[in-house]
Short mmCIF file of C-alpha atoms in Angstrom, two decimals:
data_model
loop_
_atom_site.label_atom_id
_atom_site.label_comp_id
_atom_site.label_asym_id
_atom_site.label_seq_id
_atom_site.Cartn_x
_atom_site.Cartn_y
_atom_site.Cartn_z
CA UNK W 1 31.09 -32.74 -11.69
CA UNK W 2 33.35 -30.96 -14.18
CA UNK W 3 34.11 -28.17 -11.72
CA UNK W 4 34.86 -30.71 -8.98
CA UNK W 5 37.16 -32.61 -11.34
CA UNK W 6 38.99 -29.42 -12.36
CA UNK W 7 39.51 -28.39 -8.74
CA UNK W 8 40.82 -31.84 -7.84
CA UNK W 9 43.18 -31.80 -10.84
CA UNK W 10 44.38 -28.33 -9.84
CA UNK W 11 45.09 -29.54 -6.31
CA UNK W 12 46.89 -32.76 -7.16
CA UNK W 13 48.84 -32.02 -10.33
CA UNK W 14 50.86 -29.01 -9.17
CA UNK W 15 53.44 -30.36 -6.68
CA UNK W 16 56.10 -27.89 -7.81
CA UNK W 17 53.96 -24.88 -6.96
CA UNK W 18 53.55 -23.20 -3.60
CA UNK W 19 50.21 -22.93 -1.85
CA UNK W 20 49.37 -19.48 -0.51
CA UNK W 21 46.56 -19.71 2.05
CA UNK W 22 44.78 -16.98 3.98
CA UNK W 23 42.88 -17.21 7.22
CA UNK W 24 39.10 -16.96 7.21
CA UNK W 25 36.45 -16.92 4.54
CA UNK W 26 37.35 -13.45 3.30
CA UNK W 27 40.70 -11.78 2.92
CA UNK W 28 41.84 -8.22 2.27
CA UNK W 29 45.42 -7.46 1.28
CA UNK W 30 47.24 -4.16 0.70
CA UNK W 31 50.37 -4.62 -1.42
CA UNK W 32 52.43 -2.95 -4.17
CA UNK W 33 51.31 -5.37 -6.90
CA UNK W 34 48.74 -8.09 -7.44
CA UNK W 35 51.16 -11.02 -7.31
CA UNK W 36 52.98 -9.56 -4.29
CA UNK W 37 49.69 -9.25 -2.45
CA UNK W 38 49.19 -13.00 -2.71
CA UNK W 39 52.83 -13.71 -1.96
CA UNK W 40 52.46 -11.83 1.33
CA UNK W 41 50.31 -14.69 2.59
CA UNK W 42 53.09 -17.12 1.77
CA UNK W 43 55.60 -14.98 3.65
CA UNK W 44 53.35 -14.92 6.69
CA UNK W 45 53.70 -18.64 7.20
CA UNK W 46 51.56 -20.36 4.59
CA UNK W 47 54.35 -22.23 2.83
CA UNK W 48 53.69 -25.51 4.60
CA UNK W 49 49.96 -25.53 3.98
CA UNK W 50 48.37 -28.47 2.24
CA UNK W 51 48.03 -28.30 -1.52
CA UNK W 52 44.41 -29.46 -1.24
CA UNK W 53 41.76 -26.77 -1.53
CA UNK W 54 40.13 -25.99 1.81
CA UNK W 55 36.59 -24.67 1.62
CA UNK W 56 36.44 -20.99 2.52
CA UNK W 57 40.21 -20.51 2.55
CA UNK W 58 41.52 -18.81 -0.60
CA UNK W 59 44.78 -20.23 -1.94
CA UNK W 60 47.00 -19.44 -4.89
CA UNK W 61 49.67 -21.32 -6.79
CA UNK W 62 52.34 -19.54 -8.76
CA UNK W 63 54.96 -20.41 -11.33
CA UNK W 64 57.05 -18.60 -13.93
CA UNK W 65 57.28 -19.18 -17.65
CA UNK W 66 60.33 -17.18 -18.59
CA UNK W 67 59.52 -13.53 -17.96
CA UNK W 68 55.78 -14.28 -17.76
CA UNK W 69 54.19 -15.07 -14.41
CA UNK W 70 51.29 -17.48 -13.94
CA UNK W 71 49.05 -17.67 -10.88
CA UNK W 72 45.98 -19.81 -10.14
CA UNK W 73 43.69 -18.93 -7.25
CA UNK W 74 40.62 -20.57 -5.70
CA UNK W 75 38.44 -19.79 -2.71
CA UNK W 76 35.15 -18.41 -1.46
CA UNK W 77 35.92 -14.67 -1.37
CA UNK W 78 39.03 -12.57 -1.75
CA UNK W 79 39.46 -8.81 -1.65
CA UNK W 80 42.68 -7.18 -2.80
CA UNK W 81 43.86 -3.57 -2.90
CA UNK W 82 47.23 -2.85 -4.48
CA UNK W 83 49.36 0.29 -4.43
CA UNK W 84 51.06 -0.29 -7.77
CA UNK W 85 54.77 -0.13 -8.53
CA UNK W 86 56.73 1.55 -11.35
CA UNK W 87 59.80 -0.66 -10.87
CA UNK W 88 58.53 -3.59 -12.92
CA UNK W 89 55.04 -2.70 -14.20
CA UNK W 90 53.08 -5.47 -15.85
CA UNK W 91 49.89 -6.14 -17.73
CA UNK W 92 47.86 -8.96 -16.22
CA UNK W 93 45.11 -11.00 -17.83
CA UNK W 94 42.49 -12.24 -15.37
CA UNK W 95 40.73 -15.43 -16.49
CA UNK W 96 37.68 -16.07 -14.32
CA UNK W 97 36.83 -19.76 -14.59
CA UNK W 98 34.15 -19.80 -11.87
CA UNK W 99 32.56 -17.25 -9.55
CA UNK W 100 32.28 -13.48 -9.86
CA UNK W 101 34.81 -10.66 -9.95
CA UNK W 102 34.96 -6.89 -9.80
CA UNK W 103 38.02 -4.88 -10.83
CA UNK W 104 38.44 -1.11 -10.38
CA UNK W 105 41.40 0.93 -11.61
CA UNK W 106 42.03 4.49 -12.74
CA UNK W 107 38.41 5.58 -12.41
CA UNK W 108 37.14 2.59 -14.41
CA UNK W 109 35.37 -0.50 -13.13
CA UNK W 110 34.28 -3.78 -14.68
CA UNK W 111 32.34 -6.80 -13.45
CA UNK W 112 33.12 -10.32 -14.65
CA UNK W 113 31.17 -13.54 -14.61
CA UNK W 114 32.31 -17.12 -15.08
CA UNK W 115 34.13 -17.50 -18.39
CA UNK W 116 35.06 -13.82 -18.74
CA UNK W 117 38.50 -12.23 -19.02
CA UNK W 118 39.90 -8.74 -18.59
CA UNK W 119 43.27 -7.00 -18.79
CA UNK W 120 44.62 -4.71 -16.09
CA UNK W 121 47.81 -2.82 -15.25
CA UNK W 122 49.48 -4.28 -12.19
CA UNK W 123 51.97 -1.41 -12.01
CA UNK W 124 49.08 0.90 -11.08
CA UNK W 125 46.86 0.82 -8.00
CA UNK W 126 43.79 -1.38 -8.35
CA UNK W 127 40.98 -2.99 -6.39
CA UNK W 128 40.03 -6.60 -7.01
CA UNK W 129 37.20 -8.58 -5.47
CA UNK W 130 36.57 -12.27 -6.12
CA UNK W 131 33.50 -14.07 -4.76
CA UNK W 132 30.95 -16.87 -5.19
CA UNK W 133 33.43 -19.75 -4.81
CA UNK W 134 35.81 -18.35 -7.38
CA UNK W 135 38.42 -20.10 -9.47
CA UNK W 136 40.68 -17.81 -11.47
CA UNK W 137 43.98 -17.61 -13.32
CA UNK W 138 46.25 -14.59 -13.68
CA UNK W 139 48.87 -14.13 -16.39
CA UNK W 140 51.34 -11.26 -16.02
CA UNK W 141 53.67 -9.99 -18.76
CA UNK W 142 56.03 -6.97 -18.79
CA UNK W 143 54.08 -3.83 -19.58
CA UNK W 144 56.92 -2.44 -21.71
CA UNK W 145 56.71 -5.36 -24.13
CA UNK W 146 52.94 -5.10 -24.50
CA UNK W 147 53.22 -1.34 -25.04
CA UNK W 148 56.00 -1.69 -27.60
CA UNK W 149 54.14 -4.24 -29.73
CA UNK W 150 50.56 -2.96 -29.39
CA UNK W 151 50.20 0.86 -29.36
CA UNK W 152 46.49 0.81 -28.47
CA UNK W 153 46.90 -1.40 -25.41
CA UNK W 154 45.68 1.19 -22.89
CA UNK W 155 42.23 1.27 -24.48
CA UNK W 156 41.82 -2.46 -23.77
CA UNK W 157 42.32 -2.25 -20.01
CA UNK W 158 39.38 -3.27 -17.80
CA UNK W 159 37.23 -4.34 -20.75
CA UNK W 160 35.03 -7.38 -20.20
CA UNK W 161 36.08 -10.04 -22.74
CA UNK W 162 33.92 -13.16 -23.23
CA UNK W 163 36.16 -16.20 -23.12
CA UNK W 164 34.00 -18.89 -24.66
CA UNK W 165 35.23 -18.64 -28.26
CA UNK W 166 37.60 -16.91 -30.64
CA UNK W 167 40.88 -15.31 -29.57
CA UNK W 168 40.05 -15.35 -25.86
CA UNK W 169 39.25 -19.08 -25.91
CA UNK W 170 42.57 -19.79 -27.65
CA UNK W 171 44.35 -17.73 -24.99
CA UNK W 172 42.66 -19.66 -22.16
CA UNK W 173 43.47 -23.02 -23.74
CA UNK W 174 47.11 -22.00 -24.24
CA UNK W 175 47.52 -20.89 -20.62
CA UNK W 176 45.88 -24.08 -19.35
CA UNK W 177 48.25 -26.20 -21.46
CA UNK W 178 51.36 -24.24 -20.51
CA UNK W 179 50.52 -24.49 -16.84
CA UNK W 180 49.98 -28.23 -17.15
CA UNK W 181 53.37 -28.79 -18.84
CA UNK W 182 55.29 -26.07 -16.96
CA UNK W 183 57.88 -28.44 -15.45
CA UNK W 184 59.17 -29.36 -18.91
CA UNK W 185 59.15 -25.78 -20.19
CA UNK W 186 62.02 -24.33 -18.16
CA UNK W 187 64.97 -22.45 -19.61
CA UNK W 188 65.04 -21.40 -23.25
CA UNK W 189 61.76 -23.12 -24.03
CA UNK W 190 60.04 -21.08 -21.34
CA UNK W 191 61.36 -17.81 -22.76
CA UNK W 192 60.16 -18.68 -26.24
CA UNK W 193 56.72 -19.52 -24.92
CA UNK W 194 56.75 -16.23 -23.03
CA UNK W 195 56.89 -14.55 -26.44
CA UNK W 196 53.87 -16.61 -27.48
CA UNK W 197 51.95 -15.54 -24.37
CA UNK W 198 52.75 -11.86 -24.98
CA UNK W 199 51.60 -12.13 -28.59
CA UNK W 200 48.38 -13.80 -27.45
CA UNK W 201 47.83 -11.04 -24.91
CA UNK W 202 48.28 -8.61 -27.78
CA UNK W 203 45.58 -10.47 -29.66
CA UNK W 204 43.33 -9.92 -26.64
CA UNK W 205 44.16 -6.22 -26.84
CA UNK W 206 43.04 -6.12 -30.47
CA UNK W 207 39.91 -8.06 -29.56
CA UNK W 208 39.04 -5.80 -26.62
CA UNK W 209 39.67 -2.44 -28.26
CA UNK W 210 36.45 -1.36 -30.03
CA UNK W 211 38.16 -1.19 -33.43
CA UNK W 212 39.27 -3.80 -35.90
CA UNK W 213 42.69 -5.32 -36.35
CA UNK W 214 43.28 -3.28 -39.51
CA UNK W 215 43.19 -0.11 -37.42
CA UNK W 216 45.84 -1.53 -35.10
CA UNK W 217 48.06 -2.33 -38.06
CA UNK W 218 47.48 1.17 -39.41
CA UNK W 219 48.59 2.64 -36.08
CA UNK W 220 51.81 0.61 -36.18
CA UNK W 221 52.43 1.72 -39.78
CA UNK W 222 51.89 5.39 -38.89
CA UNK W 223 54.29 5.18 -35.97
CA UNK W 224 56.91 3.57 -38.19
CA UNK W 225 56.50 6.36 -40.76
CA UNK W 226 56.89 9.02 -38.08
CA UNK W 227 60.10 7.45 -36.83
CA UNK W 228 61.49 7.29 -40.37
CA UNK W 229 60.80 11.01 -40.86
CA UNK W 230 62.53 11.77 -37.57
CA UNK W 231 65.60 9.71 -38.47
CA UNK W 232 65.89 11.48 -41.84
CA UNK W 233 65.68 14.90 -40.18
CA UNK W 234 67.67 14.46 -36.98
CA UNK W 235 70.29 16.95 -38.19
CA UNK W 236 67.67 19.68 -38.58
CA UNK W 237 67.68 21.87 -35.43
CA UNK W 238 64.24 23.19 -36.43
CA UNK W 239 62.65 19.73 -36.28
CA UNK W 240 59.38 19.94 -34.34
CA UNK W 241 56.15 18.04 -33.80
CA UNK W 242 54.44 20.39 -36.24
CA UNK W 243 56.99 19.72 -38.99
CA UNK W 244 56.79 15.96 -38.39
CA UNK W 245 52.98 16.03 -38.48
CA UNK W 246 53.00 17.99 -41.74
CA UNK W 247 55.45 15.52 -43.31
CA UNK W 248 53.24 12.48 -42.61
CA UNK W 249 49.86 14.16 -43.12
CA UNK W 250 48.72 13.94 -39.50
CA UNK W 251 47.84 16.43 -36.79
CA UNK W 252 50.25 17.19 -33.91
CA UNK W 253 47.69 15.69 -31.51
CA UNK W 254 47.71 12.41 -33.45
CA UNK W 255 51.52 12.37 -33.37
CA UNK W 256 51.56 12.82 -29.60
CA UNK W 257 48.96 10.05 -29.22
CA UNK W 258 51.07 7.62 -31.26
CA UNK W 259 53.96 8.09 -28.83
CA UNK W 260 51.99 7.65 -25.62
CA UNK W 261 53.23 4.06 -25.31
CA UNK W 262 56.91 4.95 -25.70
CA UNK W 263 56.99 6.14 -22.10
CA UNK W 264 58.54 9.45 -23.26
CA UNK W 265 57.32 12.34 -25.39
CA UNK W 266 58.06 12.41 -29.10
CA UNK W 267 60.57 15.28 -28.80
CA UNK W 268 62.31 13.51 -25.93
CA UNK W 269 62.61 10.51 -28.25
CA UNK W 270 64.13 12.82 -30.89
CA UNK W 271 66.57 14.14 -28.30
CA UNK W 272 67.59 10.59 -27.34
CA UNK W 273 68.16 9.61 -30.97
CA UNK W 274 70.40 12.65 -31.47
CA UNK W 275 72.45 11.76 -28.42
CA UNK W 276 72.87 8.20 -29.71
CA UNK W 277 74.15 9.47 -33.06
CA UNK W 278 76.60 11.83 -31.37
CA UNK W 279 77.88 8.99 -29.21
CA UNK W 280 78.47 6.77 -32.23
CA UNK W 281 80.34 9.52 -34.05
CA UNK W 282 82.54 10.31 -31.04
CA UNK W 283 83.68 6.68 -31.00
CA UNK W 284 84.81 6.78 -34.62
CA UNK W 285 88.45 7.60 -35.35
CA UNK W 286 87.39 9.28 -38.60
CA UNK W 287 85.73 12.00 -36.52
CA UNK W 288 88.72 12.60 -34.24
CA UNK W 289 89.64 15.82 -36.08
CA UNK W 290 86.21 17.35 -35.44
CA UNK W 291 85.38 19.25 -32.28
CA UNK W 292 82.74 17.92 -29.92
CA UNK W 293 80.66 21.06 -30.45
CA UNK W 294 80.77 20.57 -34.22
CA UNK W 295 79.46 17.02 -33.87
CA UNK W 296 76.69 18.20 -31.53
CA UNK W 297 75.63 20.97 -33.92
CA UNK W 298 75.67 18.52 -36.84
CA UNK W 299 73.06 16.39 -35.06
CA UNK W 300 70.62 19.20 -34.31
CA UNK W 301 71.83 20.54 -30.96
CA UNK W 302 72.29 24.31 -30.79
CA UNK W 303 73.85 24.72 -27.34
CA UNK W 304 77.13 22.94 -26.55
CA UNK W 305 76.78 23.33 -22.77
CA UNK W 306 73.29 21.86 -22.78
CA UNK W 307 74.50 19.05 -25.04
CA UNK W 308 77.35 18.15 -22.65
CA UNK W 309 75.02 18.03 -19.65
CA UNK W 310 72.44 15.97 -21.50
CA UNK W 311 75.12 13.59 -22.82
CA UNK W 312 76.56 12.96 -19.35
CA UNK W 313 73.11 12.43 -17.85
CA UNK W 314 72.14 9.95 -20.58
CA UNK W 315 75.37 7.95 -20.87
CA UNK W 316 77.02 8.51 -17.48
CA UNK W 317 80.20 9.94 -19.06
CA UNK W 318 81.14 13.25 -20.66
CA UNK W 319 81.50 13.55 -24.45
CA UNK W 320 85.28 13.87 -24.11
CA UNK W 321 85.44 10.71 -21.98
CA UNK W 322 83.40 8.83 -24.57
CA UNK W 323 85.76 10.00 -27.29
CA UNK W 324 88.84 8.85 -25.35
CA UNK W 325 87.24 5.44 -24.84
CA UNK W 326 86.61 5.14 -28.55
CA UNK W 327 90.16 6.10 -29.49
CA UNK W 328 91.61 3.71 -26.92
CA UNK W 329 89.58 0.86 -28.38
CA UNK W 330 90.82 1.51 -31.94
CA UNK W 331 93.42 -1.05 -33.14
CA UNK W 332 96.90 0.40 -33.44
CA UNK W 333 98.06 0.94 -37.02
CA UNK W 334 101.50 -0.44 -37.83
CA UNK W 335 103.61 1.35 -40.42
CA UNK W 336 105.74 -0.98 -42.53
#
């Protein structure tokens, strides 16, 4: 009776959402991302379908909460294969309310039963199968934000998470409530709640990774210490991973692992920070008497030609153009 009540509530209390039906008892979709795979059915003519659940016909309802996407799906069976996309990669939490699910991605596979959750990367190719009269919810957040806040997030992907108590139960309750009140959560309120959702997904990461929360905090602390060492030594042209590792009492391998979630290598991050400092100095009138090469050498570069090419590639202008912009923006001094 409870399941029947929940399905009826889902069908009648979401007039602002779009129904996405498919034809037949089973459906297979090939699409760049998970949400786009379901949206394809809408584009193929399902927009006018009834909001009521039809037995054997999977349907999905979507809405946005700021930069977080929500999707509820019900049906008998649904098979989905996605290609993945690097344009706007996301991390999606699958909440399986009823039925069974199987998710495969990156050589890993997990099976879920009713009440389970798992996290997956929707920017990467994946295979998803839902069966046994499923009812599920999907919550997608920007991958970059998850990676920035929770360095160990990759280890949590495709881990079966029981959803009956603790952090996962709080997450499920929060998503259910936000979906129910979505029409009054538009605008700034929606964006603030998006932050809440991302933090809760981070809590799921900590819960799913087979270590305790103290280890996660230690990882964040170590990364912060590494960045401080880098900032203090940006002017040193001999700065290397080995020197950084020695300064913080870690191995080079540990240093590289800490920066996996930055999307760039640690030395590329160093290179970017040096370019940013050079750019700031070129904009300052107090540095107008210094040559561009001198500024580049001061911030750890040892080849002026390489610096100029890297600067233009990063900022879209040459160092001399950046300097002229800075001087033009300076207020004119009036002599009395």
